[in-house]
C-alpha positions as a LaTeX table, in Angstrom:
\begin{tabular}{lrrr}
\hline
Residue & $x$ (\AA) & $y$ (\AA) & $z$ (\AA) \\
\hline
Unk1 & 3.45 & 15.42 & 13.85 \\
Unk2 & 0.43 & 15.76 & 11.59 \\
Unk3 & $-0.60$ & 12.88 & 9.34 \\
Unk4 & $-3.15$ & 12.99 & 6.53 \\
Unk5 & $-4.17$ & 9.72 & 4.90 \\
Unk6 & $-4.72$ & 9.57 & 1.16 \\
Unk7 & $-6.45$ & 6.59 & $-0.45$ \\
Unk8 & $-5.94$ & 6.86 & $-4.23$ \\
Unk9 & $-8.82$ & 5.40 & $-6.23$ \\
Unk10 & $-8.87$ & 5.45 & $-10.01$ \\
Unk11 & $-12.17$ & 4.00 & $-11.17$ \\
Unk12 & $-11.04$ & 2.78 & $-14.60$ \\
Unk13 & $-9.50$ & $-0.59$ & $-13.71$ \\
Unk14 & $-9.37$ & $-2.93$ & $-16.70$ \\
Unk15 & $-8.36$ & $-6.32$ & $-15.23$ \\
Unk16 & $-11.01$ & $-6.26$ & $-12.48$ \\
Unk17 & $-13.61$ & $-3.63$ & $-13.50$ \\
Unk18 & $-14.63$ & $-1.17$ & $-10.76$ \\
Unk19 & $-12.67$ & $-3.32$ & $-8.30$ \\
Unk20 & $-12.55$ & $-0.65$ & $-5.60$ \\
Unk21 & $-16.35$ & $-0.57$ & $-5.46$ \\
Unk22 & $-16.81$ & $-4.32$ & $-5.69$ \\
Unk23 & $-18.10$ & $-5.90$ & $-2.50$ \\
Unk24 & $-16.01$ & $-8.24$ & $-0.37$ \\
Unk25 & $-18.10$ & $-9.79$ & 2.39 \\
Unk26 & $-20.65$ & $-6.98$ & 2.30 \\
Unk27 & $-18.24$ & $-4.04$ & 2.05 \\
Unk28 & $-16.78$ & $-2.29$ & $-1.01$ \\
Unk29 & $-13.07$ & $-3.05$ & $-1.23$ \\
Unk30 & $-12.05$ & 0.58 & $-0.72$ \\
Unk31 & $-14.03$ & 0.53 & 2.53 \\
Unk32 & $-11.39$ & $-1.68$ & 4.17 \\
Unk33 & $-8.67$ & 0.93 & 3.62 \\
Unk34 & $-11.00$ & 3.70 & 4.82 \\
Unk35 & $-11.86$ & 1.85 & 8.02 \\
Unk36 & $-8.19$ & 1.06 & 8.71 \\
Unk37 & $-7.31$ & 4.76 & 8.38 \\
Unk38 & $-10.21$ & 5.86 & 10.56 \\
Unk39 & $-9.13$ & 3.45 & 13.30 \\
Unk40 & $-5.49$ & 4.62 & 13.26 \\
Unk41 & $-4.11$ & 6.32 & 16.37 \\
Unk42 & $-2.12$ & 8.82 & 14.30 \\
Unk43 & $-4.21$ & 9.79 & 11.26 \\
Unk44 & $-5.72$ & 13.26 & 11.62 \\
Unk45 & $-7.92$ & 13.18 & 8.52 \\
Unk46 & $-8.72$ & 10.76 & 5.70 \\
Unk47 & $-9.16$ & 11.58 & 2.00 \\
Unk48 & $-10.15$ & 9.46 & $-0.95$ \\
Unk49 & $-8.37$ & 10.84 & $-4.02$ \\
Unk50 & $-10.42$ & 10.09 & $-7.12$ \\
Unk51 & $-11.93$ & 11.50 & $-10.30$ \\
Unk52 & $-15.24$ & 9.66 & $-9.87$ \\
Unk53 & $-18.52$ & 11.13 & $-8.61$ \\
Unk54 & $-19.49$ & 7.81 & $-7.05$ \\
Unk55 & $-16.44$ & 8.05 & $-4.79$ \\
Unk56 & $-17.66$ & 11.39 & $-3.47$ \\
Unk57 & $-20.94$ & 9.72 & $-2.53$ \\
Unk58 & $-19.09$ & 6.84 & $-0.88$ \\
Unk59 & $-16.98$ & 9.29 & 1.14 \\
Unk60 & $-20.18$ & 10.84 & 2.45 \\
Unk61 & $-21.42$ & 7.43 & 3.54 \\
Unk62 & $-18.14$ & 6.66 & 5.31 \\
Unk63 & $-17.68$ & 10.11 & 6.85 \\
Unk64 & $-14.34$ & 10.90 & 5.19 \\
Unk65 & $-13.11$ & 13.63 & 2.87 \\
Unk66 & $-13.21$ & 13.52 & $-0.93$ \\
Unk67 & $-10.44$ & 15.02 & $-3.02$ \\
Unk68 & $-11.33$ & 15.32 & $-6.70$ \\
Unk69 & $-8.39$ & 14.86 & $-9.04$ \\
Unk70 & $-8.69$ & 16.02 & $-12.64$ \\
Unk71 & $-9.57$ & 13.64 & $-15.45$ \\
Unk72 & $-6.00$ & 14.02 & $-16.75$ \\
Unk73 & $-4.61$ & 12.71 & $-13.45$ \\
Unk74 & $-6.86$ & 9.63 & $-13.71$ \\
Unk75 & $-5.40$ & 8.40 & $-16.99$ \\
Unk76 & $-3.56$ & 5.07 & $-17.24$ \\
Unk77 & $-0.05$ & 6.54 & $-17.48$ \\
Unk78 & $-0.27$ & 8.72 & $-14.34$ \\
Unk79 & 1.92 & 7.54 & $-11.45$ \\
Unk80 & 2.21 & 8.21 & $-7.71$ \\
Unk81 & 4.67 & 11.09 & $-8.04$ \\
Unk82 & 2.13 & 13.03 & $-10.09$ \\
Unk83 & $-1.11$ & 12.50 & $-8.20$ \\
Unk84 & 0.61 & 12.80 & $-4.82$ \\
Unk85 & 2.15 & 16.13 & $-5.80$ \\
Unk86 & $-1.24$ & 17.39 & $-6.97$ \\
Unk87 & $-2.83$ & 16.28 & $-3.70$ \\
Unk88 & $-0.12$ & 17.88 & $-1.55$ \\
Unk89 & $-0.39$ & 21.11 & $-3.55$ \\
Unk90 & $-3.95$ & 21.49 & $-2.26$ \\
Unk91 & $-4.08$ & 19.69 & 1.10 \\
Unk92 & $-1.90$ & 20.96 & 3.95 \\
Unk93 & $-0.13$ & 18.42 & 6.14 \\
Unk94 & 3.29 & 17.64 & 7.59 \\
Unk95 & 3.22 & 14.03 & 6.44 \\
Unk96 & 1.28 & 12.10 & 3.81 \\
Unk97 & 0.26 & 8.50 & 4.48 \\
Unk98 & $-0.84$ & 6.69 & 1.34 \\
Unk99 & $-2.90$ & 3.55 & 1.99 \\
Unk100 & $-3.51$ & 1.27 & $-0.97$ \\
Unk101 & $-7.22$ & 0.48 & $-1.47$ \\
Unk102 & $-6.39$ & $-2.71$ & $-3.38$ \\
Unk103 & $-4.83$ & $-4.24$ & $-0.26$ \\
Unk104 & $-8.03$ & $-4.92$ & 1.69 \\
Unk105 & $-6.33$ & $-6.93$ & 4.44 \\
Unk106 & $-4.39$ & $-3.90$ & 5.71 \\
Unk107 & $-5.16$ & $-2.98$ & 9.32 \\
Unk108 & $-4.96$ & 0.12 & 11.50 \\
Unk109 & $-2.13$ & $-1.58$ & 13.36 \\
Unk110 & $-0.16$ & $-1.91$ & 10.10 \\
Unk111 & $-0.57$ & 1.83 & 9.55 \\
Unk112 & 0.35 & 2.77 & 13.10 \\
Unk113 & 3.39 & 0.46 & 13.20 \\
Unk114 & 4.60 & 1.96 & 9.93 \\
Unk115 & 4.22 & 5.49 & 11.34 \\
Unk116 & 6.15 & 4.51 & 14.47 \\
Unk117 & 8.94 & 3.09 & 12.30 \\
Unk118 & 8.93 & 6.30 & 10.24 \\
Unk119 & 9.25 & 8.46 & 13.35 \\
Unk120 & 11.73 & 6.29 & 15.27 \\
Unk121 & 14.09 & 6.20 & 12.28 \\
Unk122 & 13.58 & 9.91 & 11.46 \\
Unk123 & 12.73 & 9.14 & 7.84 \\
Unk124 & 11.64 & 11.42 & 5.03 \\
Unk125 & 9.98 & 8.54 & 3.23 \\
Unk126 & 8.76 & 5.03 & 4.09 \\
Unk127 & 7.95 & 2.39 & 1.47 \\
Unk128 & 6.32 & $-0.86$ & 2.55 \\
Unk129 & 7.92 & $-3.99$ & 1.17 \\
Unk130 & 7.34 & $-7.73$ & 1.13 \\
Unk131 & 10.37 & $-9.91$ & 1.82 \\
Unk132 & 10.83 & $-13.24$ & 0.03 \\
Unk133 & 13.48 & $-15.77$ & 1.09 \\
Unk134 & 13.75 & $-17.59$ & $-2.22$ \\
Unk135 & 16.50 & $-17.92$ & $-4.81$ \\
Unk136 & 15.77 & $-15.04$ & $-7.17$ \\
Unk137 & 16.87 & $-13.90$ & $-10.63$ \\
Unk138 & 16.60 & $-10.61$ & $-12.45$ \\
Unk139 & 17.14 & $-10.57$ & $-16.20$ \\
Unk140 & 18.55 & $-14.12$ & $-16.00$ \\
Unk141 & 21.13 & $-13.09$ & $-13.38$ \\
Unk142 & 21.03 & $-14.44$ & $-9.79$ \\
Unk143 & 20.25 & $-11.75$ & $-7.23$ \\
Unk144 & 20.81 & $-13.29$ & $-3.80$ \\
Unk145 & 22.89 & $-16.40$ & $-4.46$ \\
Unk146 & 25.62 & $-17.73$ & $-6.73$ \\
Unk147 & 24.84 & $-20.12$ & $-9.55$ \\
Unk148 & 28.50 & $-21.24$ & $-9.47$ \\
Unk149 & 28.31 & $-22.96$ & $-6.07$ \\
Unk150 & 26.22 & $-25.35$ & $-4.00$ \\
Unk151 & 22.63 & $-24.18$ & $-3.81$ \\
Unk152 & 22.19 & $-22.28$ & $-0.52$ \\
Unk153 & 19.38 & $-23.19$ & 1.85 \\
Unk154 & 16.52 & $-20.71$ & 1.70 \\
Unk155 & 16.79 & $-19.88$ & 5.41 \\
Unk156 & 20.35 & $-18.65$ & 4.81 \\
Unk157 & 19.46 & $-16.33$ & 1.94 \\
Unk158 & 19.21 & $-12.58$ & 2.13 \\
Unk159 & 15.56 & $-11.88$ & 1.35 \\
Unk160 & 14.53 & $-10.23$ & $-1.89$ \\
Unk161 & 12.65 & $-7.00$ & $-1.07$ \\
Unk162 & 9.60 & $-6.33$ & $-3.25$ \\
Unk163 & 7.77 & $-3.02$ & $-3.11$ \\
Unk164 & 4.29 & $-3.76$ & $-1.75$ \\
Unk165 & 2.93 & $-0.16$ & $-1.67$ \\
Unk166 & 0.44 & $-1.21$ & 1.02 \\
Unk167 & 1.32 & 1.76 & 3.26 \\
Unk168 & 3.71 & 4.55 & 2.27 \\
Unk169 & 4.63 & 7.75 & 4.11 \\
Unk170 & 6.28 & 10.97 & 2.93 \\
Unk171 & 7.42 & 14.22 & 4.47 \\
Unk172 & 5.12 & 16.55 & 2.55 \\
Unk173 & 7.51 & 19.49 & 2.28 \\
Unk174 & 10.42 & 17.40 & 1.01 \\
Unk175 & 8.20 & 15.51 & $-1.44$ \\
Unk176 & 6.96 & 18.75 & $-3.01$ \\
Unk177 & 10.42 & 20.32 & $-3.12$ \\
Unk178 & 11.98 & 17.34 & $-4.89$ \\
Unk179 & 9.11 & 16.98 & $-7.36$ \\
Unk180 & 9.36 & 20.65 & $-8.28$ \\
Unk181 & 13.14 & 20.38 & $-8.67$ \\
Unk182 & 13.44 & 17.00 & $-10.38$ \\
Unk183 & 10.00 & 15.91 & $-11.59$ \\
Unk184 & 9.89 & 12.78 & $-9.37$ \\
Unk185 & 9.70 & 12.23 & $-5.64$ \\
Unk186 & 8.50 & 8.79 & $-4.51$ \\
Unk187 & 11.96 & 7.94 & $-3.15$ \\
Unk188 & 12.93 & 11.17 & $-1.45$ \\
Unk189 & 15.59 & 12.06 & 1.13 \\
Unk190 & 16.30 & 9.46 & 3.79 \\
Unk191 & 13.95 & 6.63 & 2.89 \\
Unk192 & 13.31 & 3.38 & 4.71 \\
Unk193 & 12.00 & 0.04 & 3.50 \\
Unk194 & 9.40 & $-1.29$ & 5.88 \\
Unk195 & 8.59 & $-5.05$ & 5.81 \\
Unk196 & 4.88 & $-5.78$ & 6.02 \\
Unk197 & 3.14 & $-9.11$ & 6.48 \\
Unk198 & 2.91 & $-10.84$ & 3.07 \\
Unk199 & $-0.72$ & $-11.85$ & 3.61 \\
Unk200 & $-1.91$ & $-8.39$ & 4.61 \\
Unk201 & $-0.02$ & $-6.90$ & 1.67 \\
Unk202 & $-1.95$ & $-8.94$ & $-0.89$ \\
Unk203 & $-2.65$ & $-6.62$ & $-3.83$ \\
Unk204 & $-5.79$ & $-7.16$ & $-5.88$ \\
Unk205 & $-4.85$ & $-6.84$ & $-9.54$ \\
Unk206 & $-6.67$ & $-9.82$ & $-11.06$ \\
Unk207 & $-9.84$ & $-11.80$ & $-10.52$ \\
Unk208 & $-7.79$ & $-14.52$ & $-8.80$ \\
Unk209 & $-6.34$ & $-11.94$ & $-6.38$ \\
Unk210 & $-9.84$ & $-10.79$ & $-5.52$ \\
Unk211 & $-10.93$ & $-14.33$ & $-4.72$ \\
Unk212 & $-7.82$ & $-14.88$ & $-2.57$ \\
Unk213 & $-8.38$ & $-11.67$ & $-0.59$ \\
Unk214 & $-12.02$ & $-12.60$ & $-0.06$ \\
Unk215 & $-10.99$ & $-16.05$ & 1.18 \\
Unk216 & $-8.48$ & $-14.64$ & 3.69 \\
Unk217 & $-10.97$ & $-12.07$ & 4.99 \\
Unk218 & $-13.59$ & $-14.78$ & 5.37 \\
Unk219 & $-11.15$ & $-16.97$ & 7.33 \\
Unk220 & $-10.14$ & $-14.01$ & 9.48 \\
Unk221 & $-13.76$ & $-13.27$ & 10.36 \\
Unk222 & $-14.50$ & $-16.88$ & 11.31 \\
Unk223 & $-11.15$ & $-17.79$ & 12.87 \\
Unk224 & $-11.32$ & $-20.26$ & 15.72 \\
Unk225 & $-8.56$ & $-21.99$ & 17.66 \\
Unk226 & $-7.63$ & $-25.26$ & 15.97 \\
Unk227 & $-6.01$ & $-28.36$ & 17.35 \\
Unk228 & $-2.87$ & $-29.28$ & 15.42 \\
Unk229 & $-2.55$ & $-32.98$ & 14.61 \\
Unk230 & 0.02 & $-35.06$ & 12.70 \\
Unk231 & 0.13 & $-38.26$ & 10.74 \\
Unk232 & 1.55 & $-41.02$ & 12.95 \\
\hline
\end{tabular}
């Protein structure tokens, strides 16, 4: 099966300006997603999907492909369905693997394990999720427990599944067909929810997120075996 990786990069971030170009430990944040894709066992080619000239230059430095989206597709209200359909209308592949550039802790192994899950379960779509075993509410209503009984222990709860968007995969043909028929296509056909490590799915949306991601990457790069001790 053929897999093309797409890393969507819109330059106009407001909460953390130019966050995809901002350096984390000597590398622009988008570079972590690029390197993870390049190291994957399954990815045939890698594209950065952006409206920005600077991203074309960066792609040249990293040895990957640049796909220029229109200025209209880089506006604030544009969502995955729209820019993915545009990309798939111009780039031929059997399957699209979207890797989120604002999750700089993602690894090639995360990508490859997701692809294996996608193939083994014969999916049309895979969405990465983060599972949380905590009592949760939505619109003031309990989701995974009853508020009319003893409080359940967290280890006995069904986890709440949050879309992480760290790695997502689509059957290209089915994505295009559904978008053309219905105008949306992120959840298409037989889709699977794929749990990903909550640390590696950290999403940089704020300055605090950026600092947290930088801290984890720094710890990862300097990790040494530690002796565990306890208060006696």
